[in-house]
Short mmCIF file of C-alpha atoms and ligand atoms in Angstrom, two decimals:
data_model
loop_
_atom_site.label_atom_id
_atom_site.label_comp_id
_atom_site.label_asym_id
_atom_site.label_seq_id
_atom_site.Cartn_x
_atom_site.Cartn_y
_atom_site.Cartn_z
CA UNK A 933 -11.47 -11.29 -30.97
CA UNK A 934 -12.31 -7.65 -30.31
CA UNK A 935 -11.09 -5.56 -33.29
CA UNK A 936 -9.86 -2.78 -31.08
CA UNK A 937 -7.58 -5.20 -29.28
CA UNK A 938 -6.32 -6.67 -32.56
CA UNK A 939 -5.50 -3.16 -33.77
CA UNK A 940 -3.67 -2.36 -30.54
CA UNK A 941 -1.58 -5.51 -30.83
CA UNK A 942 -0.63 -4.61 -34.39
CA UNK A 943 -0.07 -0.92 -33.79
CA UNK A 944 2.27 -1.61 -30.90
CA UNK A 945 4.04 -4.51 -32.67
CA UNK A 946 3.53 -6.96 -29.83
CA UNK A 947 6.09 -9.62 -30.63
CA UNK A 948 4.65 -12.31 -28.35
CA UNK A 949 1.00 -11.63 -29.16
CA UNK A 950 0.92 -10.92 -32.90
CA UNK A 951 1.35 -14.52 -33.86
CA UNK A 952 -1.47 -15.58 -31.53
CA UNK A 953 -4.11 -13.27 -33.01
CA UNK A 954 -5.97 -16.02 -34.88
CA UNK A 955 -5.82 -18.40 -31.99
CA UNK A 956 -5.93 -16.34 -28.84
CA UNK A 957 -6.76 -18.23 -25.61
CA UNK A 958 -9.88 -16.72 -24.06
CA UNK A 959 -8.16 -15.78 -20.80
CA UNK A 960 -5.56 -13.68 -22.60
CA UNK A 961 -8.29 -12.12 -24.72
CA UNK A 962 -10.10 -10.97 -21.58
CA UNK A 963 -6.86 -9.74 -19.99
CA UNK A 964 -6.09 -7.70 -23.11
CA UNK A 965 -9.61 -6.27 -23.24
CA UNK A 966 -9.44 -5.18 -19.63
CA UNK A 967 -5.96 -3.71 -19.61
CA UNK A 968 -5.24 -0.03 -19.92
CA UNK A 969 -3.32 0.19 -23.18
CA UNK A 970 -2.39 3.81 -22.53
CA UNK A 971 0.14 2.49 -19.99
CA UNK A 972 2.34 1.36 -22.90
CA UNK A 973 2.63 4.96 -24.11
CA UNK A 974 4.18 5.92 -20.79
CA UNK A 975 7.22 3.71 -21.31
CA UNK A 976 9.06 6.10 -23.59
CA UNK A 977 7.89 9.22 -21.83
CA UNK A 978 10.06 11.07 -19.40
CA UNK A 979 8.92 10.64 -15.80
CA UNK A 980 6.50 13.39 -14.83
CA UNK A 981 8.49 16.40 -13.63
CA UNK A 982 8.05 17.14 -9.95
CA UNK A 983 7.11 20.57 -8.67
CA UNK A 984 8.94 22.75 -6.24
CA UNK A 985 9.50 21.16 -2.85
CA UNK A 986 9.48 22.78 0.56
CA UNK A 987 9.41 21.33 4.08
CA UNK A 988 6.17 20.71 5.95
CA UNK A 989 5.57 21.09 9.66
CA UNK A 990 4.32 18.05 11.53
CA UNK A 991 2.57 17.66 14.86
CA UNK A 992 5.46 16.56 17.03
CA UNK A 993 5.54 14.20 19.99
CA UNK A 994 5.56 16.94 22.66
CA UNK A 995 2.46 18.62 21.23
CA UNK A 996 0.68 15.28 20.92
CA UNK A 997 1.58 14.37 24.50
CA UNK A 998 0.26 17.70 25.78
CA UNK A 999 -3.13 17.16 24.08
CA UNK A 1000 -3.33 13.41 24.31
CA UNK A 1001 -6.34 13.15 26.61
CA UNK A 1002 -8.43 15.43 24.48
CA UNK A 1003 -7.41 13.83 21.17
CA UNK A 1004 -7.98 10.37 22.52
CA UNK A 1005 -11.47 11.21 23.75
CA UNK A 1006 -12.33 12.66 20.33
CA UNK A 1007 -10.97 9.58 18.57
CA UNK A 1008 -12.82 7.14 20.80
CA UNK A 1009 -16.02 9.13 20.28
CA UNK A 1010 -15.61 8.85 16.48
CA UNK A 1011 -14.94 5.12 16.74
CA UNK A 1012 -17.93 4.51 19.00
CA UNK A 1013 -20.10 6.51 16.61
CA UNK A 1014 -19.03 4.06 13.87
CA UNK A 1015 -17.33 6.75 11.81
CA UNK A 1016 -14.00 4.96 11.37
CA UNK A 1017 -13.02 1.88 9.36
CA UNK A 1018 -9.62 0.36 8.71
CA UNK A 1019 -8.17 -0.77 5.38
CA UNK A 1020 -5.36 -3.31 5.33
CA UNK A 1021 -3.37 -3.25 2.11
CA UNK A 1022 -2.32 -6.85 1.68
CA UNK A 1023 -2.22 -7.28 -2.08
CA UNK A 1024 1.56 -6.93 -2.49
CA UNK A 1025 3.79 -9.80 -3.50
CA UNK A 1026 6.42 -9.22 -0.84
CA UNK A 1027 9.19 -10.31 -3.20
CA UNK A 1028 11.95 -8.94 -0.98
CA UNK A 1029 10.90 -11.15 1.91
CA UNK A 1030 11.01 -14.16 -0.40
CA UNK A 1031 8.04 -15.85 1.26
CA UNK A 1032 5.80 -17.46 -1.32
CA UNK A 1033 2.48 -16.89 0.44
CA UNK A 1034 0.71 -13.68 1.46
CA UNK A 1035 3.07 -11.70 3.71
CA UNK A 1036 0.49 -11.63 6.50
CA UNK A 1037 0.72 -15.42 6.71
CA UNK A 1038 4.38 -15.20 7.72
CA UNK A 1039 5.09 -16.47 11.22
CA UNK A 1040 7.06 -13.78 13.04
CA UNK A 1041 7.03 -15.75 16.29
CA UNK A 1042 10.16 -17.28 17.80
CA UNK A 1043 8.93 -19.55 20.53
CA UNK A 1044 5.32 -19.70 19.42
CA UNK A 1045 3.27 -19.03 16.32
CA UNK A 1046 2.57 -15.38 15.78
CA UNK A 1047 1.51 -14.57 12.25
CA UNK A 1048 1.81 -11.05 10.90
CA UNK A 1049 -1.96 -10.93 10.33
CA UNK A 1050 -2.45 -12.10 13.92
CA UNK A 1051 -0.19 -9.40 15.30
CA UNK A 1052 -2.07 -6.75 13.31
CA UNK A 1053 -5.39 -8.04 14.63
CA UNK A 1054 -3.95 -7.96 18.16
CA UNK A 1055 -2.99 -4.32 17.57
CA UNK A 1056 -6.45 -3.27 16.37
CA UNK A 1057 -8.03 -5.21 19.24
CA UNK A 1058 -6.20 -3.02 21.75
CA UNK A 1059 -8.40 -0.24 20.40
CA UNK A 1060 -11.64 -2.17 19.98
CA UNK A 1061 -11.33 -3.42 23.55
CA UNK A 1062 -10.87 0.11 24.79
CA UNK A 1063 -13.68 1.55 22.68
CA UNK A 1064 -15.99 -1.35 23.45
CA UNK A 1065 -16.97 -1.90 19.80
CA UNK A 1066 -15.55 -3.47 16.67
CA UNK A 1067 -14.14 -1.42 13.81
CA UNK A 1068 -14.98 -2.52 10.25
CA UNK A 1069 -11.84 -3.93 8.68
CA UNK A 1070 -11.52 -4.20 4.90
CA UNK A 1071 -8.64 -6.28 3.63
CA UNK A 1072 -7.32 -5.73 0.12
CA UNK A 1073 -5.88 -8.84 -1.48
CA UNK A 1074 -4.80 -9.58 -5.03
CA UNK A 1075 -5.83 -12.37 -7.39
CA UNK A 1076 -2.58 -14.07 -6.38
CA UNK A 1077 -3.28 -14.30 -2.66
CA UNK A 1078 -7.01 -13.74 -2.19
CA UNK A 1079 -8.03 -17.38 -1.71
CA UNK A 1080 -5.13 -18.15 0.63
CA UNK A 1081 -5.76 -15.04 2.70
CA UNK A 1082 -9.48 -15.70 3.15
CA UNK A 1083 -8.85 -19.34 4.05
CA UNK A 1084 -6.14 -18.36 6.50
CA UNK A 1085 -8.46 -16.00 8.37
CA UNK A 1086 -11.18 -18.67 8.41
CA UNK A 1087 -8.79 -21.36 9.67
CA UNK A 1088 -7.62 -19.10 12.47
CA UNK A 1089 -11.08 -17.90 13.42
CA UNK A 1090 -10.13 -14.34 12.41
CA UNK A 1091 -7.75 -14.32 15.37
CA UNK A 1092 -10.78 -13.67 17.56
CA UNK A 1093 -11.90 -10.57 15.71
CA UNK A 1094 -15.62 -10.60 14.94
CA UNK A 1095 -15.71 -11.91 11.37
CA UNK A 1096 -18.87 -9.93 10.61
CA UNK A 1097 -16.69 -6.84 10.68
CA UNK A 1098 -14.12 -8.19 8.21
CA UNK A 1099 -14.54 -7.96 4.42
CA UNK A 1100 -12.07 -8.77 1.67
CA UNK A 1101 -11.77 -7.11 -1.72
CA UNK A 1102 -9.47 -7.87 -4.60
CA UNK A 1103 -7.28 -5.26 -6.24
CA UNK A 1104 -6.80 -4.87 -9.98
CA UNK A 1105 -3.94 -6.39 -11.92
CA UNK A 1106 -1.63 -4.83 -14.49
CA UNK A 1107 0.48 -6.43 -17.22
CA UNK A 1108 4.26 -6.39 -17.45
CA UNK A 1109 6.30 -5.66 -20.56
CA UNK A 1110 9.89 -6.12 -21.61
CA UNK A 1111 12.00 -2.99 -21.97
CA UNK A 1112 10.77 -2.58 -25.57
CA UNK A 1113 7.14 -2.54 -24.49
CA UNK A 1114 6.25 -6.11 -25.53
CA UNK A 1115 3.57 -7.48 -23.21
CA UNK A 1116 4.89 -10.63 -21.52
CA UNK A 1117 3.20 -13.99 -21.20
CA UNK A 1118 3.61 -16.10 -18.07
CA UNK A 1119 2.13 -19.20 -19.71
CA UNK A 1120 0.48 -20.16 -22.96
CA UNK A 1121 -2.86 -19.00 -21.72
CA UNK A 1122 -2.06 -16.02 -19.51
CA UNK A 1123 -0.27 -12.70 -19.58
CA UNK A 1124 2.28 -12.06 -16.84
CA UNK A 1125 -0.04 -10.02 -14.64
CA UNK A 1126 0.78 -8.61 -11.24
CA UNK A 1127 -1.02 -6.48 -8.64
CA UNK A 1128 -1.25 -2.87 -9.82
CA UNK A 1129 0.35 -1.24 -6.79
CA UNK A 1130 -1.10 0.06 -3.54
CA UNK A 1131 -2.55 3.29 -4.99
CA UNK A 1132 -5.64 1.79 -6.59
CA UNK A 1133 -7.15 0.61 -3.32
CA UNK A 1134 -10.04 3.05 -3.14
CA UNK A 1135 -11.14 2.38 -6.71
CA UNK A 1136 -10.88 -1.36 -6.12
CA UNK A 1137 -12.95 -0.99 -2.96
CA UNK A 1138 -15.60 0.92 -4.91
CA UNK A 1139 -15.54 -1.68 -7.68
CA UNK A 1140 -16.19 -4.37 -5.08
CA UNK A 1141 -19.34 -2.50 -4.04
CA UNK A 1142 -17.98 -1.64 -0.61
CA UNK A 1143 -18.42 2.10 -0.92
CA UNK A 1144 -22.15 1.41 -0.65
CA UNK A 1145 -21.46 -0.21 2.70
CA UNK A 1146 -19.39 2.79 3.81
CA UNK A 1147 -22.36 5.01 2.94
CA UNK A 1148 -24.87 2.78 4.73
CA UNK A 1149 -22.70 2.72 7.83
CA UNK A 1150 -21.94 6.45 7.65
CA UNK A 1151 -18.22 5.83 7.77
CA UNK A 1152 -16.35 9.12 7.48
CA UNK A 1153 -12.71 8.16 7.98
CA UNK A 1154 -10.56 5.37 6.63
CA UNK A 1155 -7.31 4.39 8.33
CA UNK A 1156 -5.23 2.78 5.61
CA UNK A 1157 -2.17 0.77 6.54
CA UNK A 1158 0.28 -1.72 5.07
CA UNK A 1159 0.73 -5.32 6.07
CA UNK A 1160 4.45 -4.92 6.86
CA UNK A 1161 4.59 -2.90 10.03
CA UNK A 1162 3.92 -5.28 12.91
CA UNK A 1163 4.09 -2.53 15.53
CA UNK A 1164 1.68 -0.11 14.01
CA UNK A 1165 -1.25 1.21 15.94
CA UNK A 1166 -4.39 0.77 13.88
CA UNK A 1167 -7.33 3.15 14.28
CA UNK A 1168 -5.27 4.90 16.93
CA UNK A 1169 -7.77 7.14 18.75
CA UNK A 1170 -5.14 9.83 19.45
CA UNK A 1171 -4.26 10.00 15.75
CA UNK A 1172 -7.93 10.10 14.75
CA UNK A 1173 -8.78 12.76 17.33
CA UNK A 1174 -5.81 14.94 16.35
CA UNK A 1175 -6.75 14.71 12.66
CA UNK A 1176 -10.38 15.63 13.29
CA UNK A 1177 -9.32 18.56 15.50
CA UNK A 1178 -6.83 19.76 12.89
CA UNK A 1179 -9.56 20.11 10.27
CA UNK A 1180 -7.33 18.31 7.75
CA UNK A 1181 -8.81 15.92 5.21
CA UNK A 1182 -5.97 13.47 5.59
CA UNK A 1183 -3.10 12.67 7.91
CA UNK A 1184 -0.03 10.50 7.93
CA UNK A 1185 1.83 8.85 10.77
CA UNK A 1186 5.46 9.82 10.39
CA UNK A 1187 8.68 8.90 12.14
CA UNK A 1188 11.83 10.92 12.38
CA UNK A 1189 14.33 9.56 9.90
CA UNK A 1190 17.04 7.50 11.55
CA UNK A 1191 19.58 9.58 9.62
CA UNK A 1192 19.67 11.92 6.64
CA UNK A 1193 20.32 9.01 4.28
CA UNK A 1194 17.57 6.69 5.38
CA UNK A 1195 15.74 5.21 2.40
CA UNK A 1196 12.27 6.34 3.25
CA UNK A 1197 9.91 8.83 1.61
CA UNK A 1198 9.43 12.08 3.54
CA UNK A 1199 6.30 14.15 3.97
CA UNK A 1200 6.76 17.60 2.44
CA UNK A 1201 5.04 20.25 0.35
CA UNK A 1202 5.18 20.24 -3.43
CA UNK A 1203 3.97 23.44 -5.06
CA UNK A 1204 2.44 24.21 -1.67
CA UNK A 1205 0.43 20.97 -1.57
CA UNK A 1206 1.10 17.97 0.67
CA UNK A 1207 3.30 15.43 -1.00
CA UNK A 1208 5.93 12.78 -0.44
CA UNK A 1209 9.46 13.10 -1.68
CA UNK A 1210 11.35 9.86 -2.20
CA UNK A 1211 14.81 9.61 -0.64
CA UNK A 1212 16.43 9.43 -4.09
CA UNK A 1213 14.73 12.66 -5.15
CA UNK A 1214 16.39 14.67 -2.38
CA UNK A 1215 19.46 16.63 -3.39
CA UNK A 1216 22.35 16.18 -0.90
CA UNK A 1217 21.63 19.73 0.34
CA UNK A 1218 17.95 18.97 0.93
CA UNK A 1219 18.77 15.68 2.65
CA UNK A 1220 21.06 17.48 5.11
CA UNK A 1221 19.05 20.70 5.55
CA UNK A 1222 18.11 21.38 9.18
CA UNK A 1223 16.13 24.03 11.04
CA UNK A 1224 17.50 26.10 13.93
CA UNK A 1225 16.74 23.24 16.36
CA UNK A 1226 18.91 20.94 14.29
CA UNK A 1227 15.96 18.91 13.00
CA UNK A 1228 16.11 17.59 9.44
CA UNK A 1229 13.74 19.63 7.27
CA UNK A 1230 12.85 16.61 5.14
CA UNK A 1231 13.10 14.31 8.12
CA UNK A 1232 9.56 13.04 8.68
CA UNK A 1233 9.47 9.60 7.07
CA UNK A 1234 6.09 8.15 6.09
CA UNK A 1235 5.10 4.81 7.60
CA UNK A 1236 2.21 3.80 5.33
CA UNK A 1237 -0.39 4.61 7.94
CA UNK A 1238 -2.80 7.26 6.70
CA UNK A 1239 -6.17 8.55 7.68
CA UNK A 1240 -8.37 9.79 4.83
CA UNK A 1241 -11.70 11.56 4.86
CA UNK A 1242 -14.00 9.36 2.76
CA UNK A 1243 -15.73 12.34 1.17
CA UNK A 1244 -12.43 13.53 -0.26
CA UNK A 1245 -11.57 10.04 -1.52
CA UNK A 1246 -14.83 9.97 -3.47
CA UNK A 1247 -13.98 13.33 -4.98
CA UNK A 1248 -10.47 12.39 -6.07
CA UNK A 1249 -11.44 8.92 -7.31
CA UNK A 1250 -12.70 10.59 -10.48
CA UNK A 1251 -9.14 11.60 -11.38
CA UNK A 1252 -6.99 8.66 -12.26
CA UNK A 1253 -3.48 8.24 -10.90
CA UNK A 1254 -0.65 7.68 -13.34
CA UNK A 1255 1.28 4.47 -12.79
CA UNK A 1256 4.95 4.44 -11.90
CA UNK A 1257 7.06 2.29 -14.16
CA UNK A 1258 9.34 0.05 -12.17
CA UNK A 1259 11.97 -2.43 -13.29
CA UNK A 1260 11.40 -5.91 -11.84
CA UNK A 1261 12.30 -9.53 -12.42
CA UNK A 1262 9.33 -11.10 -14.18
CA UNK A 1263 9.33 -14.76 -15.32
CA UNK A 1264 8.05 -15.02 -18.89
CA UNK A 1265 7.61 -17.32 -21.86
CA UNK A 1266 10.25 -16.69 -24.50
CA UNK A 1267 9.39 -16.84 -28.20
CA UNK A 1268 10.45 -20.48 -28.35
CA UNK A 1269 7.97 -21.28 -25.58
CA UNK A 1270 10.59 -21.73 -22.84
CA UNK A 1271 9.83 -20.31 -19.40
CA UNK A 1272 12.62 -17.90 -18.44
CA UNK A 1273 13.23 -16.99 -14.80
CA UNK A 1274 15.43 -13.91 -14.99
CA UNK A 1275 18.24 -13.26 -12.51
CA UNK A 1276 18.21 -9.53 -13.22
CA UNK A 1277 15.32 -7.12 -13.76
CA UNK A 1278 14.00 -7.73 -17.27
CA UNK A 1279 10.61 -6.09 -17.27
CA UNK A 1280 8.55 -3.03 -16.54
CA UNK A 1281 5.68 -3.26 -14.12
CA UNK A 1282 3.06 -0.52 -13.78
CA UNK A 1283 2.23 0.47 -10.23
CA UNK A 1284 -0.14 3.03 -8.80
CA UNK A 1285 1.21 4.37 -5.53
CA UNK A 1286 -0.71 5.53 -2.48
CA UNK A 1287 1.84 8.32 -1.96
CA UNK A 1288 0.46 10.00 -5.09
CA UNK A 1289 -2.93 10.26 -3.41
CA UNK A 1290 -1.44 12.59 -0.82
CA UNK A 1291 -0.68 15.17 -3.51
CA UNK A 1292 -4.38 15.14 -4.41
CA UNK A 1293 -5.29 16.34 -0.93
CA UNK A 1294 -5.59 20.00 -0.03
CA UNK A 1295 -3.88 19.42 3.30
CA UNK A 1296 -2.34 16.64 5.33
CA UNK A 1297 -1.44 16.49 9.00
CA UNK A 1298 1.93 14.88 9.68
CA UNK A 1299 1.60 13.12 13.04
CA UNK A 1300 4.85 12.06 14.65
CA UNK A 1301 5.09 8.67 16.32
CA UNK A 1302 7.95 7.11 18.22
CA UNK A 1303 9.93 5.02 15.88
CA UNK A 1304 10.86 2.19 18.19
CA UNK A 1305 7.30 1.92 19.46
CA UNK A 1306 5.37 2.04 16.20
CA UNK A 1307 7.64 1.24 13.30
CA UNK A 1308 8.82 -2.30 12.65
CA UNK A 1309 8.39 -3.03 8.95
CA UNK A 1310 9.05 -6.52 7.68
CA UNK A 1311 10.42 -5.93 4.19
CA UNK A 1312 13.48 -8.17 3.98
CA UNK A 1313 14.42 -11.58 5.31
CA UNK A 1314 17.66 -10.24 6.83
CA UNK A 1315 19.31 -6.89 7.55
CA UNK A 1316 17.49 -3.55 7.60
CA UNK A 1317 13.68 -3.65 8.04
CA UNK A 1318 13.76 -7.39 8.29
CA UNK A 1319 12.24 -10.25 10.22
CA UNK A 1320 15.15 -9.94 12.67
CA UNK A 1321 14.76 -6.22 13.34
CA UNK A 1322 10.96 -6.57 13.66
CA UNK A 1323 11.37 -9.41 16.19
CA UNK A 1324 13.74 -7.31 18.28
CA UNK A 1325 11.31 -4.39 18.24
CA UNK A 1326 8.35 -6.58 19.16
CA UNK A 1327 10.29 -7.88 22.16
CA UNK A 1328 11.39 -4.37 23.07
CA UNK A 1329 7.69 -3.46 23.25
CA UNK A 1330 6.87 -6.39 25.46
CA UNK A 1331 5.15 -8.52 22.83
CA UNK A 1332 5.52 -12.18 23.65
CA UNK A 1333 6.80 -13.82 20.52
P1 UTP B 24 5.65 -2.79 -0.85
O1 UTP B 24 5.99 -1.53 -1.49
O2 UTP B 24 6.53 -3.28 0.25
O3 UTP B 24 5.52 -3.91 -1.99
O4 UTP B 24 4.16 -2.70 -0.32
P2 UTP B 24 5.36 -5.48 -1.90
O5 UTP B 24 4.89 -5.92 -3.26
O6 UTP B 24 4.48 -5.93 -0.77
O7 UTP B 24 6.81 -6.02 -1.57
P3 UTP B 24 8.14 -6.13 -2.45
O8 UTP B 24 8.48 -4.74 -2.88
O9 UTP B 24 7.81 -7.04 -3.60
O10 UTP B 24 9.12 -6.74 -1.50
C1 UTP B 24 3.77 -1.84 0.72
C2 UTP B 24 2.36 -2.21 1.11
O11 UTP B 24 1.46 -2.07 0.01
C3 UTP B 24 0.79 -3.29 -0.24
C4 UTP B 24 1.67 -4.36 0.37
O12 UTP B 24 0.91 -5.53 0.65
C5 UTP B 24 2.19 -3.65 1.59
O13 UTP B 24 1.22 -3.66 2.61
N1 UTP B 24 0.62 -3.49 -1.70
C6 UTP B 24 1.69 -3.33 -2.53
C7 UTP B 24 -0.61 -3.84 -2.17
O14 UTP B 24 -1.58 -4.01 -1.40
N2 UTP B 24 -0.74 -4.02 -3.52
C8 UTP B 24 0.28 -3.88 -4.39
O15 UTP B 24 0.07 -4.06 -5.61
C9 UTP B 24 1.53 -3.52 -3.88
#
């Protein structure tokens, strides 16, 4: 086994791995060679201090409405010129939904089958039908759901999208540790690995060789979106046109928070740069602060629908993002070889977050969208942001489910 890895195991007193050094299964060896050991040093470090926050202005509905025709024409022109591609982030594990397959394979229909992936393809096809051309769609999966996702699209004939315009790429994985920093095993021949968050997507796309394709096709803009929001407009020409006109290198679709306590990250400025403040980072005063019109100052919630200039993504991809350390429930092999399925969070996972990419941008256009027309995230099985609320919103928007 690689000496460097052996030294790392010893230096960090890995209680599950030390006794395996002389007899390490080859899969674990490879996982250990590929992992970023510097992540372990972050465990005992204080979270990176945030800068000084201030509110950001967004382009509001009335302004968008007034310029809609112009923005839309600009957006359609960019799409027709082949300058726009879409990136679907579908590598998450969707643990809150409690569905054991890829979230996009969930059937959101009531009286008929309507899979989340299908609904998203229907949404993008509204635009491709209008523009009269297909938009390249890159789907990020993880090692856990890649095979299922590809097979699902094949079985369903890509929901009538032209399959030549769809490519899949697999995101990187990261290990999990217990609260003392011991790397966990999920079986005798594998570490407990999980997808490394939604912030590594551009680097994973590059690793898969797809940046070459972006260059060949002269793609200038990437519309990145999550799998959850079944109402989102993908490659929305008005959004694209407004971003191009604004001269910004990135933009984010935002909704007005339902109330000052809503658990959603808000677009803001941090040290004068675009950023996202999480709801738990807001002081009570900031959460309630309003302008003279009575609008919440930190009231534009992000919806995981961003447009990025590819050139800028290439530039920032040289700087690595720092992972966030999150407490999760991770099944693991105990020292006596028993598989433990914890009831409470027992482990740290390391996740790169797309919201941190926003802070690497020089500017970002907040673009307001109507909440009940474009925001129906499926996060939970019941309650807030659930299958039930998404179904209601789909019906409200006239989608036959
Ligand atoms: P979430 O933050 O909802 O995470 O992802 P999740 O893993 O899907 O779900 P929970 O928290 O376990 O319930 C937001 C978006 O980012 C994608 C998801 O697929 C979703 O579109 N994502 C998340 C990835 O693509 N990769 C990841 O590693 C994590």
